[in-house]
Amino acid sequence: MDFKEEIINIIKKEIKNEINLEIPPDYNLGDYAFPCFSLAKIYKKNPNEIAKDLAAKFKASFLDKAEANGPYVNFFINRKRFAEQKLKEFQKEKKIKNKGKKILVEYCHANTHKAFHVGHTRNICVGESICRILEAVNNKIIRVNYQGDIGMHVAKTIYGLLNLKKLGLTEPKTNKGKWLGLVYSAASALTKDEKIAKEVDEINKKLYSGDKKLIKLWGETRKWSIEYFENVVYPDFDVKFNRFYFESEVEKKGAEIAKRLLKEGYAKLDQGAILVDLNKNNLGIFLILKSDGNPLYSTKDLALAELQEKEFKPELMLHIVGTEQSLYFKQLFKTIEKYNKNLAEKEKHIPYEIVNGPDGKKVASRGNKVILYDDTVEEMIEIAKKQIKSKWDDINTKELEKRSKVIA
């Protein structure tokens, strides 16, 4: 249970109305705020007075305090106390349940042929943290990484590689995996041009159909990305995966599953495309195969679910993916439930909030404002060096490099 749910439970003991917590605009005002405007008619009091009365009643071991601020009750969480309390509960649970669950945790999701940016940093940190917490309470964890190595993003990068002069880029002798991210970003910007967009679409079709020339280039550049992740990124986070899944290994099987669902009546045909009608579940329409036969994320994920269960037979499968994909996962799991309820019950999406750039927009691999992971680390190393030197001006170079890297 998280802080928000704990606080809501405290409030429920005093009032029966619908409870909506807000996050204060300034952290000095607390972690959560409960507005009392809606209670004015019920209590026949000014919201400010209601807030004062309620603040005195809201108490919990994990709270530093609950205080009134105008018409709001602001809650201040004592994270140290909360963590200690939860660890005791975990240890107690561990003693009761000697044997934990076999849990597959899928995270990182760094696509080949794209930049590894600071947004990925949150994913890998959240994913690895969840793995370690689950291991601490006696669960067997299978760490897996699902990476997109085929699809439109690859087609854009391949287009860029075939048109480097147009992008104003030159292939470097080293750090080619990182450089591919810049190619993708620059090529994506050009696809606003309708003619170029059609060329990219044609490259995508040829890659799926097995064009020998393009497949050769795909294989070579795919290797650049994988080597970059394995030699630079994963060691930085001390992460070791049990299995790497790639979209290219599930796309054909996914198309077979989509056609099978159509044949068995779980899906239907609409203008050549295969879709699942989830309107009865308030989840809209879920497209699982395009009219031209090319697979989508959904196509591949249907096959991935079956493959992961077959290979590891986990009791639970956690997917660490941004909150913007919440609807997608609800649609995916509901579709799987239609033909394999046991598998669907194992699936769970663990959402986390997106990382925003300085302009307030989501950090992405496309566009000119992509913030590369190792550029960020290098900048942080330089900042750390300056701070260290300001305190220990006689520090030797080796120790300076070591400390600044650890801090970064």
PDB file of C-alpha atoms in Angstrom, residues 22-323:
ATOM      1  CA  GLU A  22      -4.057  16.714  -4.096  1.00  0.00           C
ATOM      2  CA  ILE A  23      -0.300  17.239  -4.319  1.00  0.00           C
ATOM      3  CA  PRO A  24       0.672  20.706  -3.003  1.00  0.00           C
ATOM      4  CA  PRO A  25       2.450  23.043  -5.471  1.00  0.00           C
ATOM      5  CA  ASP A  26       5.349  23.441  -3.009  1.00  0.00           C
ATOM      6  CA  TYR A  27       6.931  20.520  -1.114  1.00  0.00           C
ATOM      7  CA  ASN A  28       7.195  22.776   1.973  1.00  0.00           C
ATOM      8  CA  LEU A  29       3.390  22.514   2.171  1.00  0.00           C
ATOM      9  CA  GLY A  30       3.557  18.739   2.634  1.00  0.00           C
ATOM     10  CA  ASP A  31       3.355  15.574   0.550  1.00  0.00           C
ATOM     11  CA  TYR A  32      -0.437  15.472   0.133  1.00  0.00           C
ATOM     12  CA  ALA A  33      -3.287  17.897   0.750  1.00  0.00           C
ATOM     13  CA  PHE A  34      -6.944  17.227   1.521  1.00  0.00           C
ATOM     14  CA  PRO A  35      -9.297  20.054   0.430  1.00  0.00           C
ATOM     15  CA  CYS A  36     -12.266  20.641   2.765  1.00  0.00           C
ATOM     16  CA  PHE A  37     -14.494  22.774   0.486  1.00  0.00           C
ATOM     17  CA  SER A  38     -16.985  19.956  -0.185  1.00  0.00           C
ATOM     18  CA  LEU A  39     -17.525  19.452   3.563  1.00  0.00           C
ATOM     19  CA  ALA A  40     -18.758  23.011   4.210  1.00  0.00           C
ATOM     20  CA  LYS A  41     -22.431  22.165   3.503  1.00  0.00           C
ATOM     21  CA  ILE A  42     -22.317  19.002   5.589  1.00  0.00           C
ATOM     22  CA  TYR A  43     -20.638  20.467   8.678  1.00  0.00           C
ATOM     23  CA  LYS A  44     -22.196  23.929   8.274  1.00  0.00           C
ATOM     24  CA  LYS A  45     -18.775  25.477   8.848  1.00  0.00           C
ATOM     25  CA  ASN A  46     -16.161  27.476   7.046  1.00  0.00           C
ATOM     26  CA  PRO A  47     -13.691  25.096   5.211  1.00  0.00           C
ATOM     27  CA  ASN A  48     -10.811  26.701   7.166  1.00  0.00           C
ATOM     28  CA  GLU A  49     -12.410  25.733  10.492  1.00  0.00           C
ATOM     29  CA  ILE A  50     -13.151  22.204   9.241  1.00  0.00           C
ATOM     30  CA  ALA A  51      -9.495  21.797   8.193  1.00  0.00           C
ATOM     31  CA  LYS A  52      -8.351  22.825  11.707  1.00  0.00           C
ATOM     32  CA  ASP A  53     -10.716  20.365  13.387  1.00  0.00           C
ATOM     33  CA  LEU A  54      -9.756  17.476  11.139  1.00  0.00           C
ATOM     34  CA  ALA A  55      -5.995  18.116  11.242  1.00  0.00           C
ATOM     35  CA  ALA A  56      -5.991  17.443  14.985  1.00  0.00           C
ATOM     36  CA  LYS A  57      -7.658  14.057  14.434  1.00  0.00           C
ATOM     37  CA  PHE A  58      -5.457  12.742  11.631  1.00  0.00           C
ATOM     38  CA  LYS A  59      -2.626  10.761  13.214  1.00  0.00           C
ATOM     39  CA  ALA A  60      -0.494   7.821  12.069  1.00  0.00           C
ATOM     40  CA  SER A  61       2.912   6.365  12.887  1.00  0.00           C
ATOM     41  CA  PHE A  62       4.291   7.223   9.439  1.00  0.00           C
ATOM     42  CA  LEU A  63       3.189  10.882   9.590  1.00  0.00           C
ATOM     43  CA  ASP A  64       5.330  13.677  10.969  1.00  0.00           C
ATOM     44  CA  LYS A  65       2.210  15.794  11.179  1.00  0.00           C
ATOM     45  CA  ALA A  66      -1.084  16.789   9.618  1.00  0.00           C
ATOM     46  CA  GLU A  67      -1.692  20.540   9.757  1.00  0.00           C
ATOM     47  CA  ALA A  68      -4.336  22.940   8.537  1.00  0.00           C
ATOM     48  CA  ASN A  69      -3.384  25.507   5.922  1.00  0.00           C
ATOM     49  CA  GLY A  70      -6.443  27.546   5.041  1.00  0.00           C
ATOM     50  CA  PRO A  71      -9.116  25.175   3.705  1.00  0.00           C
ATOM     51  CA  TYR A  72      -6.584  22.318   3.289  1.00  0.00           C
ATOM     52  CA  VAL A  73      -5.223  19.646   5.622  1.00  0.00           C
ATOM     53  CA  ASN A  74      -1.602  19.081   4.631  1.00  0.00           C
ATOM     54  CA  PHE A  75       0.078  15.735   5.359  1.00  0.00           C
ATOM     55  CA  PHE A  76       3.834  15.445   6.009  1.00  0.00           C
ATOM     56  CA  ILE A  77       5.223  11.918   5.667  1.00  0.00           C
ATOM     57  CA  ASN A  78       8.110  10.588   7.751  1.00  0.00           C
ATOM     58  CA  ARG A  79       9.703   8.362   5.119  1.00  0.00           C
ATOM     59  CA  LYS A  80      12.283   6.866   7.478  1.00  0.00           C
ATOM     60  CA  ARG A  81       9.589   5.747   9.923  1.00  0.00           C
ATOM     61  CA  PHE A  82       7.379   4.490   7.100  1.00  0.00           C
ATOM     62  CA  ALA A  83      10.255   2.439   5.607  1.00  0.00           C
ATOM     63  CA  GLU A  84      11.137   0.923   8.996  1.00  0.00           C
ATOM     64  CA  GLN A  85       7.501  -0.028   9.543  1.00  0.00           C
ATOM     65  CA  LYS A  86       7.185  -1.674   6.131  1.00  0.00           C
ATOM     66  CA  LEU A  87      10.494  -3.554   6.483  1.00  0.00           C
ATOM     67  CA  LYS A  88       9.245  -5.064   9.752  1.00  0.00           C
ATOM     68  CA  GLU A  89       6.073  -6.167   7.962  1.00  0.00           C
ATOM     69  CA  PHE A  90       8.148  -7.676   5.130  1.00  0.00           C
ATOM     70  CA  GLN A  91      10.378  -9.557   7.561  1.00  0.00           C
ATOM     71  CA  LYS A  92       7.331 -10.886   9.389  1.00  0.00           C
ATOM     72  CA  GLU A  93       5.808 -12.001   6.090  1.00  0.00           C
ATOM     73  CA  LYS A  94       9.111 -13.622   5.105  1.00  0.00           C
ATOM     74  CA  LYS A  95       9.121 -15.728   8.296  1.00  0.00           C
ATOM     75  CA  ILE A  96       5.530 -16.834   7.701  1.00  0.00           C
ATOM     76  CA  LYS A  97       6.065 -17.654   4.031  1.00  0.00           C
ATOM     77  CA  ASN A  98       9.348 -19.492   3.669  1.00  0.00           C
ATOM     78  CA  LYS A  99       8.810 -20.064  -0.019  1.00  0.00           C
ATOM     79  CA  GLY A 100       8.191 -16.995  -2.160  1.00  0.00           C
ATOM     80  CA  LYS A 101       6.798 -16.728  -5.670  1.00  0.00           C
ATOM     81  CA  LYS A 102       8.518 -17.101  -8.995  1.00  0.00           C
ATOM     82  CA  ILE A 103       8.128 -13.638 -10.497  1.00  0.00           C
ATOM     83  CA  LEU A 104       9.182 -12.425 -13.939  1.00  0.00           C
ATOM     84  CA  VAL A 105       9.989  -8.698 -14.011  1.00  0.00           C
ATOM     85  CA  GLU A 106      10.266  -7.079 -17.430  1.00  0.00           C
ATOM     86  CA  TYR A 107      11.967  -3.682 -17.516  1.00  0.00           C
ATOM     87  CA  CYS A 108      14.480  -1.355 -19.211  1.00  0.00           C
ATOM     88  CA  HIS A 109      13.002  -1.812 -22.735  1.00  0.00           C
ATOM     89  CA  ALA A 110      15.788   0.074 -24.510  1.00  0.00           C
ATOM     90  CA  ASN A 111      15.133  -0.232 -28.235  1.00  0.00           C
ATOM     91  CA  THR A 112      17.977  -0.809 -30.655  1.00  0.00           C
ATOM     92  CA  HIS A 113      18.592   1.908 -33.264  1.00  0.00           C
ATOM     93  CA  LYS A 114      17.417   4.594 -30.811  1.00  0.00           C
ATOM     94  CA  ALA A 115      18.930   6.755 -28.098  1.00  0.00           C
ATOM     95  CA  PHE A 116      19.197   5.579 -24.514  1.00  0.00           C
ATOM     96  CA  HIS A 117      17.985   8.766 -22.858  1.00  0.00           C
ATOM     97  CA  VAL A 118      17.351   9.941 -19.300  1.00  0.00           C
ATOM     98  CA  GLY A 119      13.757   8.698 -19.480  1.00  0.00           C
ATOM     99  CA  HIS A 120      15.093   5.136 -19.646  1.00  0.00           C
ATOM    100  CA  THR A 121      17.035   5.815 -16.464  1.00  0.00           C
ATOM    101  CA  ARG A 122      13.864   5.953 -14.383  1.00  0.00           C
ATOM    102  CA  ASN A 123      12.626   2.698 -15.916  1.00  0.00           C
ATOM    103  CA  ILE A 124      15.778   0.711 -15.186  1.00  0.00           C
ATOM    104  CA  CYS A 125      15.996   2.157 -11.636  1.00  0.00           C
ATOM    105  CA  VAL A 126      12.351   1.399 -10.842  1.00  0.00           C
ATOM    106  CA  GLY A 127      12.596  -2.074 -12.380  1.00  0.00           C
ATOM    107  CA  GLU A 128      15.787  -3.080 -10.574  1.00  0.00           C
ATOM    108  CA  SER A 129      14.506  -1.629  -7.270  1.00  0.00           C
ATOM    109  CA  ILE A 130      11.336  -3.719  -7.532  1.00  0.00           C
ATOM    110  CA  CYS A 131      13.437  -6.812  -8.273  1.00  0.00           C
ATOM    111  CA  ARG A 132      15.608  -6.271  -5.192  1.00  0.00           C
ATOM    112  CA  ILE A 133      12.654  -5.570  -2.887  1.00  0.00           C
ATOM    113  CA  LEU A 134      10.884  -8.727  -4.087  1.00  0.00           C
ATOM    114  CA  GLU A 135      14.071 -10.769  -3.645  1.00  0.00           C
ATOM    115  CA  ALA A 136      14.433  -9.422  -0.098  1.00  0.00           C
ATOM    116  CA  VAL A 137      11.154 -11.117   0.835  1.00  0.00           C
ATOM    117  CA  ASN A 138      12.186 -14.489  -0.559  1.00  0.00           C
ATOM    118  CA  ASN A 139      10.816 -14.404  -4.105  1.00  0.00           C
ATOM    119  CA  LYS A 140      12.681 -15.932  -7.043  1.00  0.00           C
ATOM    120  CA  ILE A 141      13.093 -13.142  -9.606  1.00  0.00           C
ATOM    121  CA  ILE A 142      13.584 -13.550 -13.344  1.00  0.00           C
ATOM    122  CA  ARG A 143      14.899 -10.317 -14.854  1.00  0.00           C
ATOM    123  CA  VAL A 144      13.959  -9.891 -18.511  1.00  0.00           C
ATOM    124  CA  ASN A 145      14.387  -7.065 -20.990  1.00  0.00           C
ATOM    125  CA  TYR A 146      12.055  -6.675 -23.979  1.00  0.00           C
ATOM    126  CA  GLN A 147      13.611  -4.624 -26.750  1.00  0.00           C
ATOM    127  CA  GLY A 148      12.239  -3.275 -29.994  1.00  0.00           C
ATOM    128  CA  ASP A 149      14.697  -4.205 -32.744  1.00  0.00           C
ATOM    129  CA  ILE A 150      12.246  -4.100 -35.637  1.00  0.00           C
ATOM    130  CA  GLY A 151       9.504  -1.693 -36.661  1.00  0.00           C
ATOM    131  CA  MET A 152       9.065   1.891 -37.780  1.00  0.00           C
ATOM    132  CA  HIS A 153      11.767   3.318 -35.493  1.00  0.00           C
ATOM    133  CA  VAL A 154      14.317   0.971 -37.095  1.00  0.00           C
ATOM    134  CA  ALA A 155      13.088   1.932 -40.572  1.00  0.00           C
ATOM    135  CA  LYS A 156      13.672   5.608 -39.724  1.00  0.00           C
ATOM    136  CA  THR A 157      17.216   4.924 -38.534  1.00  0.00           C
ATOM    137  CA  ILE A 158      17.970   2.793 -41.622  1.00  0.00           C
ATOM    138  CA  TYR A 159      16.672   5.631 -43.803  1.00  0.00           C
ATOM    139  CA  GLY A 160      18.977   8.013 -41.937  1.00  0.00           C
ATOM    140  CA  LEU A 161      21.976   5.718 -42.434  1.00  0.00           C
ATOM    141  CA  LEU A 162      21.268   5.587 -46.166  1.00  0.00           C
ATOM    142  CA  ASN A 163      20.987   9.394 -46.269  1.00  0.00           C
ATOM    143  CA  LEU A 164      23.684  10.631 -43.885  1.00  0.00           C
ATOM    144  CA  LYS A 165      24.565  13.629 -46.066  1.00  0.00           C
ATOM    145  CA  LYS A 166      20.957  14.790 -45.908  1.00  0.00           C
ATOM    146  CA  LEU A 167      21.143  14.579 -42.109  1.00  0.00           C
ATOM    147  CA  GLY A 168      24.520  16.316 -41.949  1.00  0.00           C
ATOM    148  CA  LEU A 169      26.013  13.400 -39.992  1.00  0.00           C
ATOM    149  CA  THR A 170      29.197  11.355 -40.360  1.00  0.00           C
ATOM    150  CA  GLU A 171      29.686   7.818 -39.080  1.00  0.00           C
ATOM    151  CA  PRO A 172      32.152   7.804 -36.160  1.00  0.00           C
ATOM    152  CA  LYS A 173      34.834   5.188 -35.569  1.00  0.00           C
ATOM    153  CA  THR A 174      33.735   4.554 -31.965  1.00  0.00           C
ATOM    154  CA  ASN A 175      30.562   4.896 -29.824  1.00  0.00           C
ATOM    155  CA  LYS A 176      28.406   3.854 -32.769  1.00  0.00           C
ATOM    156  CA  GLY A 177      25.593   2.603 -30.541  1.00  0.00           C
ATOM    157  CA  LYS A 178      25.165   6.021 -28.964  1.00  0.00           C
ATOM    158  CA  TRP A 179      25.512   7.692 -32.369  1.00  0.00           C
ATOM    159  CA  LEU A 180      22.605   5.652 -33.782  1.00  0.00           C
ATOM    160  CA  GLY A 181      20.325   7.536 -31.411  1.00  0.00           C
ATOM    161  CA  LEU A 182      21.311  10.797 -33.092  1.00  0.00           C
ATOM    162  CA  VAL A 183      20.646   9.271 -36.539  1.00  0.00           C
ATOM    163  CA  TYR A 184      17.175   8.188 -35.424  1.00  0.00           C
ATOM    164  CA  SER A 185      16.400  11.592 -33.937  1.00  0.00           C
ATOM    165  CA  ALA A 186      17.518  13.466 -37.079  1.00  0.00           C
ATOM    166  CA  ALA A 187      15.721  11.057 -39.429  1.00  0.00           C
ATOM    167  CA  SER A 188      12.492  11.282 -37.400  1.00  0.00           C
ATOM    168  CA  ALA A 189      12.476  15.049 -37.868  1.00  0.00           C
ATOM    169  CA  LEU A 190      12.588  14.578 -41.663  1.00  0.00           C
ATOM    170  CA  THR A 191       9.561  12.261 -41.769  1.00  0.00           C
ATOM    171  CA  LYS A 192       7.283  15.305 -41.522  1.00  0.00           C
ATOM    172  CA  ASP A 193       7.923  15.436 -45.263  1.00  0.00           C
ATOM    173  CA  GLU A 194       5.286  13.190 -46.873  1.00  0.00           C
ATOM    174  CA  LYS A 195       7.677  11.892 -49.549  1.00  0.00           C
ATOM    175  CA  ILE A 196      10.298  10.860 -46.968  1.00  0.00           C
ATOM    176  CA  ALA A 197       7.611   9.312 -44.773  1.00  0.00           C
ATOM    177  CA  LYS A 198       6.603   7.082 -47.696  1.00  0.00           C
ATOM    178  CA  GLU A 199      10.248   6.062 -48.246  1.00  0.00           C
ATOM    179  CA  VAL A 200      10.548   5.110 -44.585  1.00  0.00           C
ATOM    180  CA  ASP A 201       7.317   3.118 -44.793  1.00  0.00           C
ATOM    181  CA  GLU A 202       8.702   1.253 -47.805  1.00  0.00           C
ATOM    182  CA  ILE A 203      11.910   0.443 -45.893  1.00  0.00           C
ATOM    183  CA  ASN A 204       9.781  -0.886 -43.029  1.00  0.00           C
ATOM    184  CA  LYS A 205       7.878  -3.197 -45.391  1.00  0.00           C
ATOM    185  CA  LYS A 206      11.120  -4.451 -46.951  1.00  0.00           C
ATOM    186  CA  LEU A 207      12.610  -5.204 -43.530  1.00  0.00           C
ATOM    187  CA  TYR A 208       9.579  -7.311 -42.599  1.00  0.00           C
ATOM    188  CA  SER A 209       9.658  -9.099 -45.959  1.00  0.00           C
ATOM    189  CA  GLY A 210      13.376  -9.928 -45.553  1.00  0.00           C
ATOM    190  CA  ASP A 211      15.154  -7.654 -48.072  1.00  0.00           C
ATOM    191  CA  LYS A 212      18.742  -9.016 -48.013  1.00  0.00           C
ATOM    192  CA  LYS A 213      20.555  -5.678 -48.340  1.00  0.00           C
ATOM    193  CA  LEU A 214      18.525  -3.983 -45.628  1.00  0.00           C
ATOM    194  CA  ILE A 215      18.600  -7.022 -43.328  1.00  0.00           C
ATOM    195  CA  LYS A 216      22.404  -7.028 -43.525  1.00  0.00           C
ATOM    196  CA  LEU A 217      22.537  -3.343 -42.526  1.00  0.00           C
ATOM    197  CA  TRP A 218      19.921  -3.996 -39.812  1.00  0.00           C
ATOM    198  CA  GLY A 219      21.941  -6.848 -38.314  1.00  0.00           C
ATOM    199  CA  GLU A 220      25.189  -4.876 -38.238  1.00  0.00           C
ATOM    200  CA  THR A 221      23.671  -1.756 -36.668  1.00  0.00           C
ATOM    201  CA  ARG A 222      21.531  -3.791 -34.249  1.00  0.00           C
ATOM    202  CA  LYS A 223      24.795  -5.214 -32.925  1.00  0.00           C
ATOM    203  CA  TRP A 224      26.120  -1.659 -32.319  1.00  0.00           C
ATOM    204  CA  SER A 225      23.145  -0.878 -30.066  1.00  0.00           C
ATOM    205  CA  ILE A 226      23.303  -4.149 -28.130  1.00  0.00           C
ATOM    206  CA  GLU A 227      27.058  -3.779 -27.493  1.00  0.00           C
ATOM    207  CA  TYR A 228      26.505  -0.210 -26.266  1.00  0.00           C
ATOM    208  CA  PHE A 229      23.796  -1.322 -23.813  1.00  0.00           C
ATOM    209  CA  GLU A 230      25.846  -4.279 -22.545  1.00  0.00           C
ATOM    210  CA  ASN A 231      29.175  -2.440 -22.227  1.00  0.00           C
ATOM    211  CA  VAL A 232      28.037   1.005 -21.052  1.00  0.00           C
ATOM    212  CA  VAL A 233      24.489   1.093 -19.671  1.00  0.00           C
ATOM    213  CA  TYR A 234      23.811  -2.158 -17.791  1.00  0.00           C
ATOM    214  CA  PRO A 235      27.143  -2.165 -15.882  1.00  0.00           C
ATOM    215  CA  ASP A 236      26.451   1.398 -14.664  1.00  0.00           C
ATOM    216  CA  PHE A 237      23.288   0.152 -12.954  1.00  0.00           C
ATOM    217  CA  ASP A 238      24.757  -3.199 -11.859  1.00  0.00           C
ATOM    218  CA  VAL A 239      21.947  -4.975 -13.699  1.00  0.00           C
ATOM    219  CA  LYS A 240      22.171  -8.500 -15.119  1.00  0.00           C
ATOM    220  CA  PHE A 241      19.251  -9.855 -17.106  1.00  0.00           C
ATOM    221  CA  ASN A 242      18.279 -13.533 -17.308  1.00  0.00           C
ATOM    222  CA  ARG A 243      16.796 -13.168 -20.783  1.00  0.00           C
ATOM    223  CA  PHE A 244      16.720 -10.598 -23.561  1.00  0.00           C
ATOM    224  CA  TYR A 245      13.566 -10.708 -25.692  1.00  0.00           C
ATOM    225  CA  PHE A 246      13.420  -8.934 -29.038  1.00  0.00           C
ATOM    226  CA  GLU A 247      10.430  -7.925 -31.130  1.00  0.00           C
ATOM    227  CA  SER A 248      11.960  -9.639 -34.167  1.00  0.00           C
ATOM    228  CA  GLU A 249      11.608 -13.051 -32.480  1.00  0.00           C
ATOM    229  CA  VAL A 250       7.878 -12.718 -31.704  1.00  0.00           C
ATOM    230  CA  GLU A 251       6.453 -10.765 -34.657  1.00  0.00           C
ATOM    231  CA  LYS A 252       5.696 -13.814 -36.865  1.00  0.00           C
ATOM    232  CA  LYS A 253       4.191 -15.826 -34.026  1.00  0.00           C
ATOM    233  CA  GLY A 254       2.150 -12.773 -33.020  1.00  0.00           C
ATOM    234  CA  ALA A 255       0.641 -12.538 -36.508  1.00  0.00           C
ATOM    235  CA  GLU A 256      -0.279 -16.236 -36.289  1.00  0.00           C
ATOM    236  CA  ILE A 257      -2.023 -15.654 -32.954  1.00  0.00           C
ATOM    237  CA  ALA A 258      -3.961 -12.681 -34.380  1.00  0.00           C
ATOM    238  CA  LYS A 259      -5.176 -14.834 -37.293  1.00  0.00           C
ATOM    239  CA  ARG A 260      -6.061 -17.649 -34.893  1.00  0.00           C
ATOM    240  CA  LEU A 261      -8.138 -15.263 -32.761  1.00  0.00           C
ATOM    241  CA  LEU A 262      -9.973 -14.183 -35.913  1.00  0.00           C
ATOM    242  CA  LYS A 263     -10.654 -17.796 -36.888  1.00  0.00           C
ATOM    243  CA  GLU A 264     -11.874 -18.696 -33.378  1.00  0.00           C
ATOM    244  CA  GLY A 265     -14.207 -15.684 -33.183  1.00  0.00           C
ATOM    245  CA  TYR A 266     -12.365 -13.682 -30.522  1.00  0.00           C
ATOM    246  CA  ALA A 267     -11.416 -11.039 -33.106  1.00  0.00           C
ATOM    247  CA  LYS A 268     -12.999  -9.657 -36.247  1.00  0.00           C
ATOM    248  CA  LEU A 269     -11.958  -8.248 -39.606  1.00  0.00           C
ATOM    249  CA  ASP A 270     -12.445  -4.539 -40.340  1.00  0.00           C
ATOM    250  CA  GLN A 271     -11.229  -3.119 -43.670  1.00  0.00           C
ATOM    251  CA  GLY A 272      -8.550  -5.807 -43.816  1.00  0.00           C
ATOM    252  CA  ALA A 273      -7.276  -5.227 -40.267  1.00  0.00           C
ATOM    253  CA  ILE A 274      -7.822  -7.647 -37.362  1.00  0.00           C
ATOM    254  CA  LEU A 275      -9.204  -6.132 -34.174  1.00  0.00           C
ATOM    255  CA  VAL A 276     -10.767  -7.119 -30.868  1.00  0.00           C
ATOM    256  CA  ASP A 277     -13.915  -5.303 -29.788  1.00  0.00           C
ATOM    257  CA  LEU A 278     -13.542  -4.437 -26.084  1.00  0.00           C
ATOM    258  CA  ASN A 279     -16.357  -1.886 -25.934  1.00  0.00           C
ATOM    259  CA  LYS A 280     -18.314  -4.107 -23.518  1.00  0.00           C
ATOM    260  CA  ASN A 281     -15.358  -3.782 -21.152  1.00  0.00           C
ATOM    261  CA  ASN A 282     -15.189   0.013 -21.687  1.00  0.00           C
ATOM    262  CA  LEU A 283     -11.798  -0.427 -23.354  1.00  0.00           C
ATOM    263  CA  GLY A 284     -12.682   0.500 -26.936  1.00  0.00           C
ATOM    264  CA  ILE A 285     -11.249  -1.241 -29.985  1.00  0.00           C
ATOM    265  CA  PHE A 286      -7.908  -3.084 -29.819  1.00  0.00           C
ATOM    266  CA  LEU A 287      -6.096  -3.431 -33.150  1.00  0.00           C
ATOM    267  CA  ILE A 288      -3.907  -6.557 -33.291  1.00  0.00           C
ATOM    268  CA  LEU A 289      -2.833  -6.770 -36.959  1.00  0.00           C
ATOM    269  CA  LYS A 290      -2.680  -4.085 -39.659  1.00  0.00           C
ATOM    270  CA  SER A 291      -4.535  -4.437 -42.955  1.00  0.00           C
ATOM    271  CA  ASP A 292      -1.228  -4.825 -44.845  1.00  0.00           C
ATOM    272  CA  GLY A 293      -0.306  -7.780 -42.620  1.00  0.00           C
ATOM    273  CA  ASN A 294       2.419  -5.889 -40.755  1.00  0.00           C
ATOM    274  CA  PRO A 295       2.474  -6.445 -36.976  1.00  0.00           C
ATOM    275  CA  LEU A 296       1.897  -3.857 -34.252  1.00  0.00           C
ATOM    276  CA  TYR A 297       3.127  -3.724 -30.637  1.00  0.00           C
ATOM    277  CA  SER A 298      -0.051  -5.613 -29.702  1.00  0.00           C
ATOM    278  CA  THR A 299       0.676  -8.368 -32.241  1.00  0.00           C
ATOM    279  CA  LYS A 300       4.117  -8.986 -30.775  1.00  0.00           C
ATOM    280  CA  ASP A 301       2.994  -8.694 -27.156  1.00  0.00           C
ATOM    281  CA  LEU A 302       0.426 -11.471 -27.623  1.00  0.00           C
ATOM    282  CA  ALA A 303       3.235 -13.816 -28.657  1.00  0.00           C
ATOM    283  CA  LEU A 304       5.608 -12.482 -26.002  1.00  0.00           C
ATOM    284  CA  ALA A 305       3.153 -13.336 -23.208  1.00  0.00           C
ATOM    285  CA  GLU A 306       2.939 -16.957 -24.353  1.00  0.00           C
ATOM    286  CA  LEU A 307       6.703 -17.236 -24.836  1.00  0.00           C
ATOM    287  CA  GLN A 308       7.529 -15.848 -21.384  1.00  0.00           C
ATOM    288  CA  GLU A 309       5.085 -18.227 -19.711  1.00  0.00           C
ATOM    289  CA  LYS A 310       6.385 -21.199 -21.697  1.00  0.00           C
ATOM    290  CA  GLU A 311      10.058 -20.509 -20.948  1.00  0.00           C
ATOM    291  CA  PHE A 312       9.879 -19.594 -17.247  1.00  0.00           C
ATOM    292  CA  LYS A 313       6.435 -20.680 -15.981  1.00  0.00           C
ATOM    293  CA  PRO A 314       6.278 -17.742 -13.513  1.00  0.00           C
ATOM    294  CA  GLU A 315       3.437 -17.218 -11.056  1.00  0.00           C
ATOM    295  CA  LEU A 316       3.420 -13.483 -11.796  1.00  0.00           C
ATOM    296  CA  MET A 317       4.663 -11.320 -14.692  1.00  0.00           C
ATOM    297  CA  LEU A 318       5.320  -7.639 -14.006  1.00  0.00           C
ATOM    298  CA  HIS A 319       5.755  -5.136 -16.838  1.00  0.00           C
ATOM    299  CA  ILE A 320       7.469  -1.886 -15.779  1.00  0.00           C
ATOM    300  CA  VAL A 321       6.188   0.608 -18.342  1.00  0.00           C
ATOM    301  CA  GLY A 322       5.195   4.293 -18.224  1.00  0.00           C
ATOM    302  CA  THR A 323       1.736   5.307 -17.082  1.00  0.00           C
TER     303      THR A 323
END
